[in-house]
Amino acid sequence: MTLPTRSDLDAVPAYRQGRPAPAGASKLSSNESPHPPLPSVVTAVQQQLGSIHRYPRMSAPEVIGRLAERYGVDPALVTVGAGSVELAAQLIGAVAGAGDEVMFAWRSFEAYPSLVRIAGATPVEVPLDADHRHDLDAMLAAITPRTRLVFVCNPNNPTGTVVGAAELERFVDAVPRDVLVVIDEAYVHFDRSEYFDGPDRGAGLELHRRYPHVAVLHTFSKAYGLAGLRIGYAIAPAEIADAQRKVAVPFGVTDLAQAAAVASLDAEAELAIRIDEVVAERDRMRDALLAAGWPAVASEANFVWVPAGDRTAELDELLHAGGVVARAFAGEGVRISSGNAEDADRVAAALAAATDGPAAGRLAAEGVLA
Ligand SMILES: *Cc1c(COP(=O)(O)O)cnc(C)c1O
């Protein structure tokens, strides 16, 4: 006899991590930083190691204090979680349950549909427009009395497209005030459009200040390079932040992660140099894709989306043969994370190898091609 599990879990897709990269390959499948942690961050984590026999401080006083000060918000509005994916789950859990709808664009962040189902709520997916952007008019039209939360992933994963500040404000203004709008800015540091108006300031925060129904999600995983330590934060309306603290699984954010986050906030000038490099390599990688005839979409994130359609498997294999592990979405396209100059060179060489032998020969000689 098997034990019964919740029947509604049948509809939950399993979260698929980017495929593992063989040694020596460029792992461009999970939008991680190509850089190892900064020495100051390593030191900060090492200083915490002697106290890992203690539970972490759930109130995360330093990191929350620093963030509240930086953004000029009440610390009670700031919550931290084991990555912003945990905060996305908390926000859903704070407002939605059985019979409620949670809306997002599609394709967007892969975790949204699962998180919504796990909460027992119903995901409502609104297709991106022909330019791979959020179709905000269609999203407005899809709001029903059951809608409790709307995610706007800006820039969007996996397409890298951005909703401009003015467009987003029109949208937020038109959404009923009893529907929470969550602006997921995981990639905002890589954005060079007008949406990004200074270090760590997407337009989301400004909207949070001006509207009572807006929350913003940021993470230390991507631009700050702490994906493995699991820490992100939300800035939300007070009643939502209170509810988040109720639904949170206790002790999710370790003191190691809190220390690393504070050290990263202290090292933003150093991190900015790394971010600029990733942005430059992203644009170089897109140029190489376009030059090779692939329809790479202009990106404001740390990855490039290639809506290759029925040539998705072909592109994925070609990259793989060139020592590049990207993220393929069957029949839709391939998302390639931006890494360092060597990674972008690999992508260019892999594309060239499809048409001429020498690049393939060189990669084989380097032991990159199996
Ligand atoms: C990567 C990502 C996150 C969060 O990642 P964490 O590591 O959990 O902080 C959130 N939203 C989007 C759209 C992402 O791509």
CSV table of C-alpha atoms and ligand atoms in Angstrom, one decimal:
chain,number,residue,atom,x,y,z
A,1,MET,CA,0.0,0.0,0.0
A,2,THR,CA,1.3,3.5,-0.8
A,3,LEU,CA,0.7,6.4,1.5
A,4,PRO,CA,-1.8,9.0,0.2
A,5,THR,CA,-0.3,12.4,-0.8
A,6,ARG,CA,-2.3,15.5,-1.7
A,7,SER,CA,-4.0,14.9,-5.0
A,8,ASP,CA,-3.5,18.5,-6.1
A,9,LEU,CA,0.3,17.9,-6.1
A,10,ASP,CA,-0.2,15.9,-9.3
A,11,ALA,CA,-0.3,19.3,-11.0
A,12,VAL,CA,3.0,20.5,-9.6
A,13,PRO,CA,5.8,20.3,-12.1
A,14,ALA,CA,9.2,19.2,-10.5
A,15,TYR,CA,11.7,22.1,-10.5
A,16,ARG,CA,14.4,21.3,-13.0
A,17,GLN,CA,17.8,22.6,-12.2
A,18,GLY,CA,20.1,23.5,-15.1
A,19,ARG,CA,21.9,20.5,-16.3
A,20,PRO,CA,25.3,19.8,-14.6
A,21,ALA,CA,28.3,20.9,-16.5
A,22,PRO,CA,31.2,18.5,-17.2
A,23,ALA,CA,34.6,19.6,-15.8
A,24,GLY,CA,36.1,22.3,-17.9
A,25,ALA,CA,32.8,23.3,-19.6
A,26,SER,CA,31.3,26.8,-19.3
A,27,LYS,CA,28.3,26.4,-17.0
A,28,LEU,CA,25.9,29.0,-18.4
A,29,SER,CA,22.7,27.3,-17.4
A,30,SER,CA,21.7,28.9,-14.1
A,31,ASN,CA,22.4,32.7,-14.4
A,32,GLU,CA,25.1,32.5,-11.7
A,33,SER,CA,28.0,34.8,-11.3
A,34,PRO,CA,31.1,33.5,-13.1
A,35,HIS,CA,33.3,34.9,-10.3
A,36,PRO,CA,34.3,33.1,-7.1
A,37,PRO,CA,33.3,35.0,-3.9
A,38,LEU,CA,35.1,38.2,-3.0
A,39,PRO,CA,37.9,37.7,-0.4
A,40,SER,CA,36.1,40.0,2.0
A,41,VAL,CA,32.9,37.9,1.7
A,42,VAL,CA,34.9,34.7,2.3
A,43,THR,CA,36.4,36.3,5.5
A,44,ALA,CA,33.0,37.4,6.8
A,45,VAL,CA,31.7,33.9,6.4
A,46,GLN,CA,34.8,32.3,8.0
A,47,GLN,CA,34.2,34.6,11.0
A,48,GLN,CA,30.8,33.1,11.5
A,49,LEU,CA,31.9,29.5,11.3
A,50,GLY,CA,32.8,29.2,15.0
A,51,SER,CA,29.1,29.8,15.9
A,52,ILE,CA,27.3,27.3,13.6
A,53,HIS,CA,26.3,25.3,16.6
A,54,ARG,CA,23.8,28.1,17.3
A,55,TYR,CA,20.6,28.8,15.4
A,56,PRO,CA,20.7,31.8,13.2
A,57,ARG,CA,19.1,35.1,14.2
A,58,MET,CA,15.7,35.0,12.6
A,59,SER,CA,15.4,38.8,12.8
A,60,ALA,CA,18.5,39.2,10.7
A,61,PRO,CA,19.1,42.5,12.4
A,62,GLU,CA,22.3,43.7,10.5
A,63,VAL,CA,21.2,42.9,7.0
A,64,ILE,CA,17.7,44.1,7.5
A,65,GLY,CA,18.9,47.3,9.2
A,66,ARG,CA,21.3,48.0,6.3
A,67,LEU,CA,18.7,47.4,3.7
A,68,ALA,CA,16.1,49.5,5.5
A,69,GLU,CA,18.6,52.4,5.9
A,70,ARG,CA,19.7,52.2,2.3
A,71,TYR,CA,16.2,52.3,0.9
A,72,GLY,CA,14.7,54.6,3.5
A,73,VAL,CA,12.0,52.2,4.5
A,74,ASP,CA,10.8,50.9,7.9
A,75,PRO,CA,12.7,47.7,8.8
A,76,ALA,CA,9.3,46.1,9.6
A,77,LEU,CA,8.7,46.1,5.8
A,78,VAL,CA,11.9,44.2,5.0
A,79,THR,CA,12.0,40.4,5.2
A,80,VAL,CA,14.8,38.0,4.3
A,81,GLY,CA,14.5,34.4,3.0
A,82,ALA,CA,16.6,31.5,1.8
A,83,GLY,CA,16.8,33.1,-1.6
A,84,SER,CA,14.1,35.3,-3.1
A,85,VAL,CA,12.4,32.1,-4.3
A,86,GLU,CA,11.5,31.5,-0.6
A,87,LEU,CA,10.2,35.0,-0.4
A,88,ALA,CA,8.1,34.5,-3.5
A,89,ALA,CA,6.6,31.4,-1.7
A,90,GLN,CA,6.0,33.5,1.4
A,91,LEU,CA,4.2,36.2,-0.5
A,92,ILE,CA,2.0,33.7,-2.2
A,93,GLY,CA,1.3,32.0,1.1
A,94,ALA,CA,0.5,35.4,2.7
A,95,VAL,CA,-2.3,36.2,0.3
A,96,ALA,CA,-3.5,33.1,-1.7
A,97,GLY,CA,-4.9,29.7,-0.9
A,98,ALA,CA,-7.4,27.3,-2.4
A,99,GLY,CA,-9.7,29.0,-4.9
A,100,ASP,CA,-7.5,32.0,-5.3
A,101,GLU,CA,-5.6,33.0,-8.5
A,102,VAL,CA,-2.0,34.1,-8.8
A,103,MET,CA,-1.1,35.6,-12.2
A,104,PHE,CA,2.2,35.8,-14.0
A,105,ALA,CA,3.5,36.1,-17.6
A,106,TRP,CA,4.5,33.0,-19.4
A,107,ARG,CA,7.2,32.1,-20.1
A,108,SER,CA,8.7,33.6,-17.0
A,109,PHE,CA,10.5,32.3,-13.8
A,110,GLU,CA,10.0,28.5,-13.7
A,111,ALA,CA,9.4,28.4,-10.0
A,112,TYR,CA,6.2,30.5,-10.1
A,113,PRO,CA,3.7,27.8,-11.3
A,114,SER,CA,5.0,25.3,-8.7
A,115,LEU,CA,5.0,27.7,-5.9
A,116,VAL,CA,1.4,28.7,-6.7
A,117,ARG,CA,0.2,25.1,-6.9
A,118,ILE,CA,2.0,24.2,-3.6
A,119,ALA,CA,0.1,26.9,-1.9
A,120,GLY,CA,-3.1,25.3,-3.2
A,121,ALA,CA,-3.9,28.3,-5.4
A,122,THR,CA,-4.5,28.4,-9.2
A,123,PRO,CA,-1.8,29.7,-11.5
A,124,VAL,CA,-3.0,32.0,-14.3
A,125,GLU,CA,-0.4,32.3,-17.1
A,126,VAL,CA,-0.7,35.2,-19.5
A,127,PRO,CA,1.4,34.7,-22.7
A,128,LEU,CA,4.3,37.2,-23.4
A,129,ASP,CA,3.7,39.4,-26.5
A,130,ALA,CA,5.4,38.9,-29.8
A,131,ASP,CA,8.5,40.8,-28.6
A,132,HIS,CA,8.9,38.4,-25.6
A,133,ARG,CA,7.7,41.1,-23.3
A,134,HIS,CA,5.0,41.2,-20.6
A,135,ASP,CA,1.7,41.9,-22.2
A,136,LEU,CA,0.4,44.2,-19.4
A,137,ASP,CA,-2.9,44.9,-21.1
A,138,ALA,CA,-3.7,41.2,-21.4
A,139,MET,CA,-2.7,40.8,-17.8
A,140,LEU,CA,-5.0,43.5,-16.6
A,141,ALA,CA,-7.8,42.0,-18.6
A,142,ALA,CA,-7.1,38.6,-16.9
A,143,ILE,CA,-7.7,39.9,-13.4
A,144,THR,CA,-10.8,38.4,-11.8
A,145,PRO,CA,-12.3,38.8,-8.3
A,146,ARG,CA,-10.3,35.7,-7.4
A,147,THR,CA,-6.9,37.3,-8.3
A,148,ARG,CA,-4.8,37.8,-5.2
A,149,LEU,CA,-1.3,38.4,-6.5
A,150,VAL,CA,0.4,39.3,-9.8
A,151,PHE,CA,4.1,38.7,-10.4
A,152,VAL,CA,5.9,41.0,-12.8
A,153,CYS,CA,9.4,39.6,-13.4
A,154,ASN,CA,11.5,42.6,-14.5
A,155,PRO,CA,13.8,42.0,-16.3
A,156,ASN,CA,12.0,38.8,-17.3
A,157,ASN,CA,13.6,35.4,-16.9
A,158,PRO,CA,14.3,33.8,-19.4
A,159,THR,CA,13.7,36.5,-22.1
A,160,GLY,CA,15.7,39.4,-20.6
A,161,THR,CA,13.1,41.9,-21.6
A,162,VAL,CA,12.1,44.9,-19.4
A,163,VAL,CA,8.8,46.7,-18.7
A,164,GLY,CA,9.6,50.4,-18.6
A,165,ALA,CA,9.0,52.4,-15.5
A,166,ALA,CA,6.1,54.4,-17.0
A,167,GLU,CA,4.4,51.4,-18.4
A,168,LEU,CA,4.8,49.6,-15.1
A,169,GLU,CA,3.3,52.5,-13.2
A,170,ARG,CA,0.3,52.6,-15.5
A,171,PHE,CA,-0.2,48.9,-14.8
A,172,VAL,CA,0.2,49.1,-11.0
A,173,ASP,CA,-2.2,52.1,-11.0
A,174,ALA,CA,-4.8,50.1,-12.9
A,175,VAL,CA,-4.6,47.0,-10.7
A,176,PRO,CA,-7.2,46.9,-7.9
A,177,ARG,CA,-5.7,47.8,-4.5
A,178,ASP,CA,-6.7,44.4,-3.0
A,179,VAL,CA,-4.4,42.6,-5.4
A,180,LEU,CA,-0.7,42.4,-4.5
A,181,VAL,CA,1.7,43.3,-7.3
A,182,VAL,CA,5.1,41.6,-6.7
A,183,ILE,CA,7.9,43.1,-8.8
A,184,ASP,CA,10.6,40.4,-9.0
A,185,GLU,CA,13.8,42.3,-9.7
A,186,ALA,CA,16.3,39.4,-9.5
A,187,TYR,CA,18.2,40.8,-12.5
A,188,VAL,CA,17.8,44.5,-12.0
A,189,HIS,CA,21.6,45.2,-11.5
A,190,PHE,CA,22.3,44.1,-15.1
A,191,ASP,CA,19.6,46.4,-16.5
A,192,ARG,CA,21.0,49.4,-18.5
A,193,SER,CA,17.6,50.7,-19.6
A,194,GLU,CA,15.9,53.7,-18.0
A,195,TYR,CA,14.2,51.3,-15.6
A,196,PHE,CA,17.4,51.0,-13.6
A,197,ASP,CA,18.1,54.4,-11.9
A,198,GLY,CA,21.1,53.7,-9.8
A,199,PRO,CA,22.8,51.0,-7.7
A,200,ASP,CA,20.2,48.5,-6.7
A,201,ARG,CA,17.3,50.7,-7.5
A,202,GLY,CA,14.8,49.4,-10.0
A,203,ALA,CA,11.6,51.3,-10.4
A,204,GLY,CA,9.9,48.7,-8.2
A,205,LEU,CA,11.0,50.4,-5.0
A,206,GLU,CA,9.6,53.8,-6.1
A,207,LEU,CA,6.3,52.1,-6.9
A,208,HIS,CA,6.3,50.4,-3.5
A,209,ARG,CA,6.7,53.8,-1.9
A,210,ARG,CA,3.8,55.4,-3.9
A,211,TYR,CA,1.3,52.5,-3.9
A,212,PRO,CA,-0.1,50.5,-1.1
A,213,HIS,CA,-0.2,47.2,-3.0
A,214,VAL,CA,3.3,46.7,-4.3
A,215,ALA,CA,6.1,44.5,-3.0
A,216,VAL,CA,9.6,44.1,-4.5
A,217,LEU,CA,11.9,41.1,-4.5
A,218,HIS,CA,15.7,41.3,-4.7
A,219,THR,CA,18.3,38.6,-4.4
A,220,PHE,CA,22.0,38.3,-3.5
A,221,SER,CA,22.2,35.2,-5.7
A,222,LYS,CA,22.8,36.8,-9.1
A,223,ALA,CA,24.7,40.1,-9.3
A,224,TYR,CA,26.1,39.6,-5.8
A,225,GLY,CA,27.3,36.1,-6.5
A,226,LEU,CA,25.9,34.4,-3.4
A,227,ALA,CA,23.6,31.8,-5.1
A,228,GLY,CA,25.0,28.9,-3.0
A,229,LEU,CA,24.4,30.7,0.4
A,230,ARG,CA,20.7,31.4,-0.2
A,231,ILE,CA,19.7,34.9,0.8
A,232,GLY,CA,17.3,37.3,-0.8
A,233,TYR,CA,14.9,40.0,0.5
A,234,ALA,CA,11.5,41.4,0.0
A,235,ILE,CA,10.2,44.9,0.7
A,236,ALA,CA,6.4,44.7,1.1
A,237,PRO,CA,3.4,46.5,2.6
A,238,ALA,CA,3.4,46.1,6.4
A,239,GLU,CA,0.4,43.7,6.6
A,240,ILE,CA,2.0,41.5,4.0
A,241,ALA,CA,5.4,41.5,5.7
A,242,ASP,CA,3.7,40.5,8.9
A,243,ALA,CA,1.9,37.6,7.2
A,244,GLN,CA,5.1,36.6,5.5
A,245,ARG,CA,6.7,36.2,8.9
A,246,LYS,CA,3.9,33.9,9.9
A,247,VAL,CA,4.1,31.6,6.9
A,248,ALA,CA,8.0,31.5,6.9
A,249,VAL,CA,9.7,28.2,7.8
A,250,PRO,CA,11.7,29.2,10.8
A,251,PHE,CA,15.5,29.6,10.6
A,252,GLY,CA,15.8,29.5,6.8
A,253,VAL,CA,18.5,32.2,6.5
A,254,THR,CA,21.8,31.2,8.2
A,255,ASP,CA,24.1,33.6,10.0
A,256,LEU,CA,26.7,32.7,7.3
A,257,ALA,CA,24.4,34.0,4.6
A,258,GLN,CA,23.5,37.1,6.7
A,259,ALA,CA,27.2,37.9,7.2
A,260,ALA,CA,28.0,37.4,3.5
A,261,ALA,CA,25.1,39.7,2.5
A,262,VAL,CA,26.4,42.5,4.8
A,263,ALA,CA,29.9,42.0,3.5
A,264,SER,CA,28.6,42.2,-0.1
A,265,LEU,CA,26.7,45.5,0.7
A,266,ASP,CA,30.1,46.8,1.9
A,267,ALA,CA,31.8,45.7,-1.4
A,268,GLU,CA,29.4,47.1,-3.9
A,269,ALA,CA,32.1,49.1,-5.7
A,270,GLU,CA,34.0,45.9,-6.4
A,271,LEU,CA,30.9,44.1,-7.4
A,272,ALA,CA,29.9,46.8,-9.8
A,273,ILE,CA,33.0,46.2,-11.8
A,274,ARG,CA,32.1,42.5,-12.1
A,275,ILE,CA,28.5,43.4,-13.1
A,276,ASP,CA,29.7,45.7,-15.8
A,277,GLU,CA,31.9,42.9,-17.2
A,278,VAL,CA,29.0,40.5,-17.3
A,279,VAL,CA,26.9,43.1,-19.1
A,280,ALA,CA,29.6,43.7,-21.7
A,281,GLU,CA,30.0,39.9,-22.3
A,282,ARG,CA,26.3,39.5,-22.5
A,283,ASP,CA,26.1,42.0,-25.4
A,284,ARG,CA,29.2,40.4,-27.1
A,285,MET,CA,27.6,37.0,-26.8
A,286,ARG,CA,24.3,38.3,-28.3
A,287,ASP,CA,26.3,39.9,-31.2
A,288,ALA,CA,28.0,36.5,-31.9
A,289,LEU,CA,24.6,34.8,-31.9
A,290,LEU,CA,23.1,37.3,-34.3
A,291,ALA,CA,26.1,37.1,-36.5
A,292,ALA,CA,25.7,33.3,-36.7
A,293,GLY,CA,22.0,33.8,-37.7
A,294,TRP,CA,20.3,33.0,-34.3
A,295,PRO,CA,17.5,35.3,-33.2
A,296,ALA,CA,19.0,36.5,-29.9
A,297,VAL,CA,16.7,38.9,-28.1
A,298,ALA,CA,18.2,42.1,-26.6
A,299,SER,CA,18.7,41.5,-22.9
A,300,GLU,CA,18.8,43.6,-19.8
A,301,ALA,CA,19.7,40.6,-17.6
A,302,ASN,CA,22.7,38.4,-17.2
A,303,PHE,CA,21.6,36.0,-19.9
A,304,VAL,CA,20.5,36.0,-23.5
A,305,TRP,CA,17.3,34.4,-24.8
A,306,VAL,CA,17.3,32.7,-28.2
A,307,PRO,CA,13.8,31.8,-29.2
A,308,ALA,CA,15.0,29.1,-31.5
A,309,GLY,CA,11.6,27.3,-31.7
A,310,ASP,CA,12.0,24.0,-33.5
A,311,ARG,CA,15.8,24.5,-33.8
A,312,THR,CA,16.1,24.6,-29.9
A,313,ALA,CA,17.6,21.1,-29.6
A,314,GLU,CA,20.0,21.9,-32.5
A,315,LEU,CA,21.3,25.0,-30.8
A,316,ASP,CA,21.5,23.3,-27.4
A,317,GLU,CA,23.6,20.4,-28.9
A,318,LEU,CA,25.8,22.7,-30.8
A,319,LEU,CA,26.6,24.7,-27.7
A,320,HIS,CA,27.1,21.5,-25.7
A,321,ALA,CA,29.5,20.2,-28.3
A,322,GLY,CA,31.5,23.4,-27.9
A,323,GLY,CA,31.8,23.0,-24.1
A,324,VAL,CA,28.9,25.3,-23.2
A,325,VAL,CA,26.1,24.1,-21.0
A,326,ALA,CA,23.0,26.4,-21.5
A,327,ARG,CA,19.4,26.0,-20.5
A,328,ALA,CA,17.1,24.7,-23.2
A,329,PHE,CA,13.3,24.9,-23.1
A,330,ALA,CA,12.1,22.2,-25.5
A,331,GLY,CA,10.6,23.6,-28.6
A,332,GLU,CA,10.8,27.2,-27.4
A,333,GLY,CA,14.3,28.4,-27.0
A,334,VAL,CA,17.7,28.4,-25.3
A,335,ARG,CA,18.7,30.7,-22.4
A,336,ILE,CA,22.5,31.3,-22.2
A,337,SER,CA,23.9,32.9,-19.0
A,338,SER,CA,26.5,35.6,-19.4
A,339,GLY,CA,29.8,34.7,-17.8
A,340,ASN,CA,33.3,36.0,-18.4
A,341,ALA,CA,35.2,36.7,-21.6
A,342,GLU,CA,36.3,33.1,-21.9
A,343,ASP,CA,32.7,31.9,-21.7
A,344,ALA,CA,31.6,34.3,-24.4
A,345,ASP,CA,34.5,33.2,-26.6
A,346,ARG,CA,33.4,29.6,-26.1
A,347,VAL,CA,29.9,30.4,-27.2
A,348,ALA,CA,31.3,32.2,-30.3
A,349,ALA,CA,33.6,29.3,-31.1
A,350,ALA,CA,30.8,26.8,-30.6
A,351,LEU,CA,28.6,28.7,-33.1
A,352,ALA,CA,31.5,28.9,-35.6
A,353,ALA,CA,32.3,25.2,-35.2
A,354,ALA,CA,28.9,24.5,-36.6
A,355,THR,CA,30.1,25.9,-39.9
A,356,ASP,CA,33.8,25.4,-39.9
A,357,GLY,CA,36.0,22.6,-38.5
A,358,PRO,CA,39.0,24.5,-37.0
A,359,ALA,CA,37.1,25.8,-34.0
A,360,ALA,CA,35.8,22.3,-33.2
A,361,GLY,CA,39.4,21.0,-33.7
A,362,ARG,CA,40.8,23.5,-31.3
A,363,LEU,CA,38.2,22.8,-28.6
A,364,ALA,CA,38.9,19.1,-29.0
A,365,ALA,CA,42.6,19.8,-28.5
A,366,GLU,CA,41.8,21.8,-25.4
A,367,GLY,CA,39.9,18.8,-24.1
A,368,VAL,CA,36.7,20.7,-23.9
A,369,LEU,CA,35.0,18.7,-26.7
A,370,ALA,CA,34.4,15.1,-25.7
B,1,LIG,C1,17.1,33.4,-9.8
B,1,LIG,C2,15.8,34.0,-9.6
B,1,LIG,C3,15.2,34.3,-8.4
B,1,LIG,C4,15.8,34.0,-7.1
B,1,LIG,O1,16.8,33.2,-6.8
B,1,LIG,P1,17.2,33.0,-5.3
B,1,LIG,O2,18.5,32.3,-5.5
B,1,LIG,O3,16.2,32.1,-4.7
B,1,LIG,O4,17.3,34.3,-4.7
B,1,LIG,C5,14.0,35.0,-8.3
B,1,LIG,N1,13.4,35.4,-9.4
B,1,LIG,C6,13.9,35.1,-10.6
B,1,LIG,C7,13.1,35.6,-11.7
B,1,LIG,C8,15.0,34.4,-10.8
B,1,LIG,O5,15.5,34.1,-12.0
